[in-house]
mmCIF file of C-alpha atoms in Angstrom:
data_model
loop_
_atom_site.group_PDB
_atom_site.id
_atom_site.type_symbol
_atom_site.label_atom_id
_atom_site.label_comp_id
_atom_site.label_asym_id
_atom_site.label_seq_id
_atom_site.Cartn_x
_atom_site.Cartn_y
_atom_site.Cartn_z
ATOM 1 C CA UNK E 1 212.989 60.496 46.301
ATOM 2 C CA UNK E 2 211.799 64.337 46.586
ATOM 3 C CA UNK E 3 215.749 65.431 45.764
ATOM 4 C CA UNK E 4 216.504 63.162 43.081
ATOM 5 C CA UNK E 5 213.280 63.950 41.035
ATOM 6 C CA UNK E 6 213.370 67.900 41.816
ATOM 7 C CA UNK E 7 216.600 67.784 40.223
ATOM 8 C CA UNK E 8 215.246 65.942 37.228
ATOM 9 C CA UNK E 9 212.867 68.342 37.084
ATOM 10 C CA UNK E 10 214.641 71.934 37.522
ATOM 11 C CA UNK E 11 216.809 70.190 34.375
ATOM 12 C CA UNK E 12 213.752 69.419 32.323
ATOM 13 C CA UNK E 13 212.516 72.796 33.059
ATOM 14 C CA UNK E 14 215.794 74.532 31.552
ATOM 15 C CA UNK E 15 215.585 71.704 28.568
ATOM 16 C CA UNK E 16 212.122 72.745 27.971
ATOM 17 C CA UNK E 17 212.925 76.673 27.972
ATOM 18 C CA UNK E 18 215.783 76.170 25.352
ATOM 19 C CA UNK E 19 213.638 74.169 22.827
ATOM 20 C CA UNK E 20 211.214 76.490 22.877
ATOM 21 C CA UNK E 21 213.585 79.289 21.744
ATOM 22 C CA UNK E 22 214.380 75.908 18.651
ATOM 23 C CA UNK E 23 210.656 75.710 18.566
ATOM 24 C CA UNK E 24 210.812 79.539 17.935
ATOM 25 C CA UNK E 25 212.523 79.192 14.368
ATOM 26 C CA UNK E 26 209.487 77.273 13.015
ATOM 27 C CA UNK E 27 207.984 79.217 10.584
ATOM 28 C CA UNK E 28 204.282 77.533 10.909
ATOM 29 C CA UNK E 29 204.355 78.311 14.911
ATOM 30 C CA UNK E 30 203.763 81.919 16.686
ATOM 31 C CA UNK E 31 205.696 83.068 19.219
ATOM 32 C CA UNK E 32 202.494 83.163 21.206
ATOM 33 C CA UNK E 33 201.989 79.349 20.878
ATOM 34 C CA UNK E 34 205.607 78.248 21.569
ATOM 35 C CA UNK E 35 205.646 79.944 25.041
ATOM 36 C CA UNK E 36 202.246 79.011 26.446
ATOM 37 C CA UNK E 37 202.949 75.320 26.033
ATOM 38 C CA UNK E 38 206.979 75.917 27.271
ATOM 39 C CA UNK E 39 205.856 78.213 29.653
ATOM 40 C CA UNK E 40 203.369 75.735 31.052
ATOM 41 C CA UNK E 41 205.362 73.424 30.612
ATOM 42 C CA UNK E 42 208.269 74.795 33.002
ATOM 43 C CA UNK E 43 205.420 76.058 35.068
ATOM 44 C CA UNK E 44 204.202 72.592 35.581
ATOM 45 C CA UNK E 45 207.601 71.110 35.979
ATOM 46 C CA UNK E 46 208.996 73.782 38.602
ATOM 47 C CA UNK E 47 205.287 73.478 40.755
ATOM 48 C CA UNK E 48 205.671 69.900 40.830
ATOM 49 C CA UNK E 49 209.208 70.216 42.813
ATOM 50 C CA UNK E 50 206.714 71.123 45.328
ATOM 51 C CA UNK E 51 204.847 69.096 44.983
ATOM 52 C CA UNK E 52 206.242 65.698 44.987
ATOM 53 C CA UNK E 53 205.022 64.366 48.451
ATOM 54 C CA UNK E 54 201.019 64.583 47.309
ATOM 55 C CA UNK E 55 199.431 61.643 45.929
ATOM 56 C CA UNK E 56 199.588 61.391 42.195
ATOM 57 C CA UNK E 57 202.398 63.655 41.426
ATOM 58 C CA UNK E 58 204.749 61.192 40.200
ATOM 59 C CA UNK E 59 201.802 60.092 37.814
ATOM 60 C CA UNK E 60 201.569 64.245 36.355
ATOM 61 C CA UNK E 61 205.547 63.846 36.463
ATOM 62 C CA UNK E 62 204.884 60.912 34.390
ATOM 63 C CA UNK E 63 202.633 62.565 32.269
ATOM 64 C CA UNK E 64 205.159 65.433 31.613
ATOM 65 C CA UNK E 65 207.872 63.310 30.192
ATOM 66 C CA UNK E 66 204.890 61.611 27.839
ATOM 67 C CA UNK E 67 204.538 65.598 26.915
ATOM 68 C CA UNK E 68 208.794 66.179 26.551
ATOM 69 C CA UNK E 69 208.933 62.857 24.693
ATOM 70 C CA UNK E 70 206.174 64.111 22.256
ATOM 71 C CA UNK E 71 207.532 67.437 21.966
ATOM 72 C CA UNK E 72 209.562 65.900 19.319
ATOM 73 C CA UNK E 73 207.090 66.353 16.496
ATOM 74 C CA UNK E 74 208.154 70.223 17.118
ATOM 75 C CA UNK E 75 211.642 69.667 17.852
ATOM 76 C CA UNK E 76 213.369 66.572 16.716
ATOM 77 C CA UNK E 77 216.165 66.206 19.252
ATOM 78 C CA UNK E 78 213.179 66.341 22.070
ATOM 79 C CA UNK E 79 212.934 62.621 20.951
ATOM 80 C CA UNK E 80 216.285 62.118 22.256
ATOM 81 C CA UNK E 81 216.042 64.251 25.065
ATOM 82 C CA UNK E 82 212.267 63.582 26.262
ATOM 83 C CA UNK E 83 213.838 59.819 26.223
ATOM 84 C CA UNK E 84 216.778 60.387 28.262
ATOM 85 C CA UNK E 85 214.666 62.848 30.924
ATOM 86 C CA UNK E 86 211.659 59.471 31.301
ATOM 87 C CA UNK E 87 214.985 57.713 31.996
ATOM 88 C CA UNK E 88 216.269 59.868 34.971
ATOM 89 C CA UNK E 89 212.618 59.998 35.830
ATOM 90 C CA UNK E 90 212.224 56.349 36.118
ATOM 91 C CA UNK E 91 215.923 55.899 38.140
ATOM 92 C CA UNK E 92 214.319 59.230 40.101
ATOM 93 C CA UNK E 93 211.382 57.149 41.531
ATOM 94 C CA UNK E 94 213.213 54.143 41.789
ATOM 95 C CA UNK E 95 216.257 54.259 42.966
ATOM 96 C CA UNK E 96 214.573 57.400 45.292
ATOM 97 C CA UNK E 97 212.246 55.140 46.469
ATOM 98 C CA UNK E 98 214.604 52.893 47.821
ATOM 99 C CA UNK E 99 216.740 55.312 49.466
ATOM 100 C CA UNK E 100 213.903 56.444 51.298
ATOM 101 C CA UNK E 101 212.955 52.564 52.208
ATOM 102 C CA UNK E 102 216.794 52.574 53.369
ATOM 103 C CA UNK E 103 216.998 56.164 55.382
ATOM 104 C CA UNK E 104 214.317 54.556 57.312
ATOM 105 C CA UNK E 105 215.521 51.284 58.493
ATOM 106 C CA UNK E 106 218.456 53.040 59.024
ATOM 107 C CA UNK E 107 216.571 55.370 61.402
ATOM 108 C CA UNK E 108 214.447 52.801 63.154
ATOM 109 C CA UNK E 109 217.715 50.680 63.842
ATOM 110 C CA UNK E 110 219.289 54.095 64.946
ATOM 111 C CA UNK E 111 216.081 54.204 67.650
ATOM 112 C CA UNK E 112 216.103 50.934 68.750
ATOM 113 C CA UNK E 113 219.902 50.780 69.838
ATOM 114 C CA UNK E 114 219.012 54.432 71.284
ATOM 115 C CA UNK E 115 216.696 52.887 73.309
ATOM 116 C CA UNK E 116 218.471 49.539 74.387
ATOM 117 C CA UNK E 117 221.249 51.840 75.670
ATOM 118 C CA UNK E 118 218.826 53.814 77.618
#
């Protein structure tokens, strides 16, 4: 699960750079506002690579796509691409998840014919 949703989130963290050089181009934002949210943001996003084998950080990388998705009041096509990012989130978890389940039978089978043989 830990390589599937890094990789989600190194791409949201290069998604959330480039909107805020869109967000930049709004006349009623500073420059100073636009890159302490992105900049959190893609702080947030490239800590919680690290940190995805902790208790509750799928729940803060839940929270983050909640964040991209609303990021679309500032930049429209973050509707679209908050959307599609939750989406690799959720196959992330999911489909990680059950690799993981997998990898491990796989193991434990791997043990127990290790150990019949011996």
């Amino acid at each position: 699960m830990r390589t599937l949703c890094a990789s989600t989130l190194i791409g949201e963290f290069f998604v959330i750079g480039f909107a805020g050089l869109v967000a930049m181009k709004n006349p009623d934002l500073t420059q100073a506002t636009v890159w302490t949210v992105c900049g959190i943001a893609m702080l947030l996003s490239v800590l919680l690579c690290g940190m995805l084998s902790r208790p509750g950080a799928v729940q803060i990388g839940w929270a983050l796509q909640i964040g991209l998705i609303l990021s679309g009041f500032v930049v429209p096509m973050m509707f679209f691409l908050g959307a599609a990012f939750a989406g690799l989130w959720w196959c992330s978890v999911h489909y990680g998840t059950k690799i993981d389940e997998i990898k491990a039978r796989w193991a434990a089978q791997n043990e127990a014919r290790g150990e019949a043989q011996a």
